[in-house]
Amino acid sequence: MTAGSSSMESVRYWWGIIVAKTMGDEAKIFTLSQVSEHNQAHDCWIVINGKVYDVTKFLEDHPGGDEVLLSSTGKDATDDFEDVGHSESAREMMEQYCVGEIDPTTIPKKTKYTPPKQPRYNQDKTSEFIIKILQFLVPLAILGLAVGIRIYTKSA
């Protein structure tokens, strides 16, 4: 590491050290573009939870069929893997196919979907105003009519 190194180089450098410490000297770090080159039935790699797996030999034995795995090549398949709800024994079985780690700086950031903002519905205030006036005028008209009838009947 030199003094003028970029932050991206720094992340890659430290990530390499962390992986080497946790997985030993045989740990390999792959970029997503390197993994995406292995996308055929005779050479199939996938990425799950930051680890790279060569599942070529497992394609025929996969309970969901080889198409499930082939459709997950060249991308981070963690969400696809977790959505299925694999058993603990399936997770343990995966370790034999692990060939290294993925460089996290090469995986595109996930963006959370936010629906477009809907304009607020402005209710017509005219109808509310008319109702309030009628609530005042109708009883007043009934009272006026009652007073008028009373006065008319008294004078007659």
mmCIF file of C-alpha atoms in Angstrom, residues 83-148:
data_model
loop_
_atom_site.group_PDB
_atom_site.id
_atom_site.type_symbol
_atom_site.label_atom_id
_atom_site.label_comp_id
_atom_site.label_asym_id
_atom_site.label_seq_id
_atom_site.Cartn_x
_atom_site.Cartn_y
_atom_site.Cartn_z
ATOM 1 C CA ASP A 83 -35.879 -17.258 -0.710
ATOM 2 C CA VAL A 84 -36.029 -21.033 -1.216
ATOM 3 C CA GLY A 85 -35.251 -21.743 2.429
ATOM 4 C CA HIS A 86 -32.497 -24.331 2.108
ATOM 5 C CA SER A 87 -31.917 -26.769 4.959
ATOM 6 C CA GLU A 88 -28.883 -26.764 7.224
ATOM 7 C CA SER A 89 -27.568 -29.911 5.524
ATOM 8 C CA ALA A 90 -27.771 -28.135 2.134
ATOM 9 C CA ARG A 91 -25.772 -25.255 3.570
ATOM 10 C CA GLU A 92 -23.141 -27.656 4.893
ATOM 11 C CA MET A 93 -22.997 -29.439 1.534
ATOM 12 C CA MET A 94 -22.216 -26.149 -0.197
ATOM 13 C CA GLU A 95 -18.847 -25.840 1.511
ATOM 14 C CA GLN A 96 -17.316 -28.610 -0.599
ATOM 15 C CA TYR A 97 -17.996 -26.538 -3.731
ATOM 16 C CA CYS A 98 -16.503 -23.288 -2.384
ATOM 17 C CA VAL A 99 -13.603 -22.049 -4.534
ATOM 18 C CA GLY A 100 -13.082 -18.618 -2.977
ATOM 19 C CA GLU A 101 -14.599 -15.292 -2.048
ATOM 20 C CA ILE A 102 -16.130 -12.523 -4.124
ATOM 21 C CA ASP A 103 -14.588 -9.065 -4.059
ATOM 22 C CA PRO A 104 -17.459 -7.082 -2.477
ATOM 23 C CA THR A 105 -16.496 -3.919 -4.336
ATOM 24 C CA THR A 106 -17.418 -5.609 -7.638
ATOM 25 C CA ILE A 107 -20.984 -6.452 -6.627
ATOM 26 C CA PRO A 108 -23.436 -3.701 -7.621
ATOM 27 C CA LYS A 109 -25.190 -1.976 -4.756
ATOM 28 C CA LYS A 110 -28.757 -3.082 -4.180
ATOM 29 C CA THR A 111 -31.237 -0.275 -4.417
ATOM 30 C CA LYS A 112 -34.453 -0.465 -2.517
ATOM 31 C CA TYR A 113 -37.528 0.035 -4.661
ATOM 32 C CA THR A 114 -39.472 3.128 -3.748
ATOM 33 C CA PRO A 115 -42.788 3.616 -5.510
ATOM 34 C CA PRO A 116 -43.388 6.970 -7.143
ATOM 35 C CA LYS A 117 -45.061 9.511 -4.930
ATOM 36 C CA GLN A 118 -48.756 9.830 -5.587
ATOM 37 C CA PRO A 119 -50.234 13.311 -5.623
ATOM 38 C CA ARG A 120 -52.521 13.950 -2.702
ATOM 39 C CA TYR A 121 -56.199 13.941 -3.525
ATOM 40 C CA ASN A 122 -57.624 17.393 -2.889
ATOM 41 C CA GLN A 123 -61.245 16.945 -2.051
ATOM 42 C CA ASP A 124 -63.549 19.615 -3.400
ATOM 43 C CA LYS A 125 -64.136 22.036 -0.512
ATOM 44 C CA THR A 126 -67.284 23.473 -2.160
ATOM 45 C CA SER A 127 -69.477 20.531 -1.131
ATOM 46 C CA GLU A 128 -68.355 20.804 2.488
ATOM 47 C CA PHE A 129 -69.151 24.511 2.476
ATOM 48 C CA ILE A 130 -72.652 23.947 1.026
ATOM 49 C CA ILE A 131 -73.415 21.278 3.634
ATOM 50 C CA LYS A 132 -72.407 23.589 6.475
ATOM 51 C CA ILE A 133 -74.588 26.401 5.121
ATOM 52 C CA LEU A 134 -77.551 24.046 4.720
ATOM 53 C CA GLN A 135 -77.071 22.783 8.278
ATOM 54 C CA PHE A 136 -77.478 26.376 9.414
ATOM 55 C CA LEU A 137 -80.174 27.594 6.983
ATOM 56 C CA VAL A 138 -82.619 24.646 7.076
ATOM 57 C CA PRO A 139 -83.276 24.868 10.845
ATOM 58 C CA LEU A 140 -83.423 28.653 10.527
ATOM 59 C CA ALA A 141 -86.005 28.360 7.700
ATOM 60 C CA ILE A 142 -88.084 25.886 9.767
ATOM 61 C CA LEU A 143 -87.962 28.233 12.759
ATOM 62 C CA GLY A 144 -88.943 31.205 10.564
ATOM 63 C CA LEU A 145 -91.844 29.212 9.058
ATOM 64 C CA ALA A 146 -93.034 28.196 12.528
ATOM 65 C CA VAL A 147 -92.904 31.810 13.734
ATOM 66 C CA GLY A 148 -94.691 32.990 10.587
#
